[in-house]
XYZ file of C-alpha atoms in Angstrom:
273
model
C -5.378 30.591 -12.940
C -3.559 27.660 -11.356
C -5.418 24.751 -9.751
C -3.972 22.606 -7.025
C -4.601 18.923 -6.396
C -5.020 18.216 -2.681
C -2.941 15.439 -1.179
C -4.463 11.986 -1.617
C -5.061 9.340 1.009
C -6.242 6.332 -0.935
C -7.913 4.757 2.092
C -10.283 7.718 2.448
C -10.432 9.196 -1.063
C -11.337 6.093 -3.068
C -14.817 6.537 -4.525
C -14.852 10.349 -4.294
C -16.373 11.897 -7.420
C -14.429 15.108 -6.763
C -11.273 13.382 -7.996
C -12.852 12.964 -11.410
C -14.527 16.376 -11.433
C -11.262 18.215 -10.808
C -8.963 15.913 -12.774
C -6.888 17.563 -15.501
C -5.995 14.844 -18.055
C -2.331 13.918 -18.205
C -1.287 11.590 -21.027
C 1.238 9.682 -18.920
C -1.254 9.104 -16.093
C -3.969 8.097 -18.554
C -1.698 5.529 -20.196
C -1.036 3.988 -16.771
C -4.755 3.921 -15.962
C -5.522 2.297 -19.301
C -2.779 -0.291 -18.875
C -3.942 -1.391 -15.417
C -7.649 -1.397 -16.321
C -7.049 -3.331 -19.544
C -4.679 -5.845 -17.969
C -7.169 -6.582 -15.177
C -9.720 -7.845 -17.686
C -7.770 -8.900 -20.750
C -4.303 -10.208 -19.891
C -2.255 -12.264 -17.471
C -0.252 -9.231 -16.324
C -2.066 -8.194 -13.159
C 0.859 -6.979 -11.029
C 2.000 -3.388 -11.586
C 4.588 -1.158 -9.945
C 4.224 2.607 -10.386
C 7.503 4.491 -10.076
C 7.832 8.256 -10.031
C 9.075 11.233 -8.005
C 7.167 12.772 -5.139
C 4.180 14.734 -6.452
C 3.962 12.838 -9.745
C 0.405 11.734 -8.960
C 0.947 8.051 -8.161
C -1.552 8.103 -5.289
C -4.109 9.945 -7.425
C -3.731 7.451 -10.271
C -4.035 4.482 -7.908
C -7.138 5.955 -6.272
C -8.842 6.707 -9.589
C -8.060 3.249 -10.991
C -9.386 1.558 -7.844
C -12.543 3.675 -8.024
C -13.162 2.874 -11.693
C -12.504 -0.854 -11.479
C -14.638 -1.282 -8.371
C -17.341 1.100 -9.656
C -17.461 2.890 -6.324
C -19.888 5.820 -6.405
C -19.366 6.347 -10.123
C -21.857 9.140 -10.836
C -22.884 8.738 -14.482
C -22.698 12.448 -15.260
C -19.238 12.844 -13.706
C -18.151 9.573 -15.329
C -19.099 10.859 -18.803
C -17.511 14.262 -18.177
C -14.277 12.540 -17.198
C -14.212 10.449 -20.359
C -15.081 13.486 -22.478
C -11.953 15.165 -21.114
C -9.909 11.994 -21.780
C -11.207 11.950 -25.384
C -9.839 15.466 -25.951
C -6.375 14.196 -25.030
C -6.550 10.790 -26.733
C -9.584 9.214 -28.399
C -7.763 5.850 -28.426
C -7.211 5.885 -24.679
C -10.805 6.979 -24.061
C -12.129 4.076 -26.143
C -9.757 1.536 -24.589
C -10.541 2.583 -21.002
C -14.289 2.543 -21.590
C -14.074 -0.914 -23.172
C -12.003 -2.266 -20.275
C -14.588 -1.068 -17.752
C -17.513 -2.400 -19.793
C -15.836 -5.795 -20.266
C -15.138 -6.094 -16.540
C -17.655 -8.630 -15.219
C -15.872 -9.166 -11.911
C -16.993 -7.628 -8.646
C -13.741 -6.194 -7.332
C -13.138 -5.545 -3.632
C -10.617 -2.727 -3.084
C -7.881 -3.488 -0.551
C -6.178 -0.167 0.161
C -2.950 -0.033 2.154
C -0.909 3.038 3.035
C 1.684 4.056 5.598
C 2.192 0.518 6.883
C 5.303 -1.002 8.397
C 5.993 -4.537 9.551
C 5.998 -7.920 7.868
C 4.811 -7.778 4.245
C 2.849 -11.021 4.396
C 0.997 -10.030 7.566
C 0.170 -6.563 6.193
C -1.424 -8.098 3.089
C -3.367 -10.810 4.935
C -4.545 -8.497 7.730
C -5.706 -5.888 5.196
C -7.656 -8.475 3.211
C -9.250 -9.955 6.323
C -10.230 -6.520 7.666
C -11.845 -5.465 4.369
C -13.749 -8.715 3.912
C -15.033 -8.433 7.478
C -16.157 -4.844 6.770
C -17.984 -5.997 3.645
C -19.714 -8.794 5.577
C -18.152 -11.462 3.369
C -17.855 -14.895 4.973
C -14.168 -15.522 5.343
C -12.068 -18.399 6.626
C -8.403 -19.231 6.468
C -7.305 -22.445 4.818
C -5.590 -23.733 7.921
C -8.746 -23.119 9.973
C -10.604 -25.774 7.993
C -7.875 -28.415 8.373
C -7.213 -27.546 12.023
C -10.881 -27.801 13.032
C -11.189 -31.178 11.289
C -8.198 -32.423 13.288
C -9.710 -31.054 16.518
C -13.004 -32.869 15.973
C -11.166 -36.098 15.246
C -9.069 -35.667 18.393
C -12.123 -34.942 20.540
C -13.957 -37.992 19.223
C -11.005 -40.223 20.162
C -9.618 -38.705 23.342
C -11.958 -36.017 24.680
C -15.621 -37.097 24.470
C -16.514 -34.551 27.172
C -15.453 -31.676 24.877
C -17.347 -33.208 21.990
C -20.412 -33.355 24.238
C -19.967 -29.642 24.973
C -19.958 -29.007 21.225
C -23.171 -30.958 20.724
C -24.845 -29.102 23.618
C -23.758 -25.749 22.228
C -25.016 -26.633 18.747
C -28.330 -27.700 20.240
C -28.692 -24.243 21.838
C -28.249 -22.751 18.366
C -30.804 -25.149 16.890
C -28.218 -26.987 14.771
C -28.041 -30.735 14.234
C -24.623 -32.036 15.360
C -24.286 -34.618 12.564
C -25.107 -32.080 9.856
C -22.662 -29.622 11.418
C -19.827 -32.172 11.441
C -20.507 -33.043 7.804
C -20.418 -29.354 6.922
C -17.048 -28.991 8.678
C -15.651 -31.967 6.745
C -16.729 -30.274 3.500
C -15.034 -27.027 4.531
C -18.299 -25.076 4.737
C -17.448 -21.434 5.555
C -20.500 -20.759 7.725
C -19.875 -23.884 9.800
C -16.217 -22.953 10.336
C -17.135 -19.403 11.367
C -19.768 -20.730 13.810
C -17.238 -23.150 15.314
C -14.779 -20.311 15.938
C -17.531 -18.183 17.485
C -18.717 -20.862 19.927
C -15.286 -22.351 20.658
C -14.986 -20.674 24.070
C -18.307 -22.287 25.111
C -16.938 -25.680 24.117
C -13.407 -25.431 25.482
C -14.192 -24.256 29.008
C -13.715 -20.533 28.280
C -10.516 -20.826 26.225
C -10.461 -18.517 23.142
C -10.042 -20.052 19.687
C -6.419 -20.173 18.548
C -5.029 -21.920 15.499
C -1.338 -22.818 15.880
C -0.990 -24.146 12.330
C 0.966 -22.182 9.741
C 0.799 -22.438 5.964
C 2.665 -20.553 3.264
C 1.686 -17.014 2.300
C 0.907 -17.877 -1.325
C -1.039 -21.005 -0.370
C -3.213 -18.940 1.972
C -3.810 -16.237 -0.648
C -4.612 -18.787 -3.332
C -7.214 -20.287 -1.010
C -8.766 -16.828 -0.480
C -8.807 -16.076 -4.230
C -10.446 -19.437 -4.959
C -13.013 -18.837 -2.227
C -13.906 -15.421 -3.678
C -13.984 -16.768 -7.243
C -16.899 -18.989 -6.220
C -18.728 -15.784 -5.272
C -17.671 -14.130 -8.580
C -15.558 -11.656 -6.612
C -11.976 -10.499 -6.899
C -9.463 -8.512 -4.855
C -7.836 -5.315 -6.147
C -4.890 -4.419 -3.901
C -3.388 -0.929 -3.955
C -0.334 -0.472 -1.715
C 0.304 3.263 -1.560
C 3.496 4.781 -0.149
C 5.201 1.509 -1.043
C 8.626 3.137 -1.194
C 8.212 4.312 2.367
C 7.326 0.759 3.402
C 10.481 -0.569 1.712
C 12.575 1.922 3.700
C 11.336 0.400 6.965
C 12.521 -3.146 6.165
C 15.397 -4.236 8.431
C 18.558 -5.313 6.583
C 18.111 -8.838 7.896
C 14.649 -9.052 6.270
C 15.353 -7.484 2.862
C 15.881 -10.703 0.882
C 12.926 -12.433 2.551
C 10.612 -9.477 1.884
C 11.722 -9.144 -1.758
C 10.909 -12.826 -2.248
C 7.474 -12.350 -0.676
C 6.742 -9.413 -3.001
C 7.844 -11.462 -6.020
C 5.720 -14.413 -4.874
C 2.661 -12.156 -4.614
C 3.267 -10.668 -8.075
C 3.650 -14.111 -9.654
C 0.550 -15.400 -7.862
C -1.774 -12.571 -8.945
C -0.562 -12.970 -12.534
C -1.904 -16.532 -12.408
C -5.262 -15.456 -10.992
C -8.210 -14.032 -12.890
C -9.640 -12.355 -9.795
C -6.554 -10.611 -8.368
C-alpha cells in the first residue's frame, strides 16, 4: 500500500506532530537534518542551502528541522517513535540528532518565509519584526535608538514646546521625565517602544517616522545581539527560495546575490542565528 505525503506549507505546518507520525525515514533527508541540527549547536557553519528537484522533500525537511530545533509541540511519545524509526535506518544518525537537540540550550524563534517576492533585505527584516511582535518580544531597530536620541537633543535646543509635550505625556503615563531620558540614552528597549507609541501625542498628531537608514547586516547584527541578551536566537527558513530568485529583476540580481552572501556570512559569525 502506497502512502502519500501531503504538500507542505512551512508557515502553517511547523510544529505539527503528524509530520513525524507519518514520516518514512529517508537516509538523504536524515543526513541533511542531522547536519543542520548539529551545525546549529556545534559549529560555525550556520547557513545552509538545500537543493533538489520538485517533490524531493525540501519543504518537509525544513519544517521538521525547524520544529525539532525550536521544540514546537514535540510530543514525547511521537518524538521517541520518530527516533526509533531513524535508529532502524542509521543508529549513528539517531544518536547524533538526539545529542544535537539535547545540547541545544538556545531558545530558537522560527522565522518562516515562503512565496515571497520583493527586496531580499526587506523580506528578511519584515519577517523577523512580524514574528517578534507575534511572540510579544520587545523589539527596536538600531537606528530608532540613535534617531530618538538626536530628536531629544534637537528638541532641547530648538523646540522646547515639543519637549514640554513629551514631559506632559510622560506624566500622564506616570513616568518621570528625567528617568525616561536617561533610559533613552542607554538604549532601553521599553523606553524606545514607549516613545514611538506616544510620539503622535508629542508631535501634534504626526505619526512616528524614522528617516535614517543603516546597512542590512548592521541592523541584523543589532537584532541578534539584542536577542542574545535574552538567550534567544533566530532560525530562518526561506522556503520556495528558487521561486523567489526567479522574481528578481535583472537589474537587481548582483545586488540581491550580495545581500544573500552577506546574510550567510553574518549568521556564520553568530551563535544565535
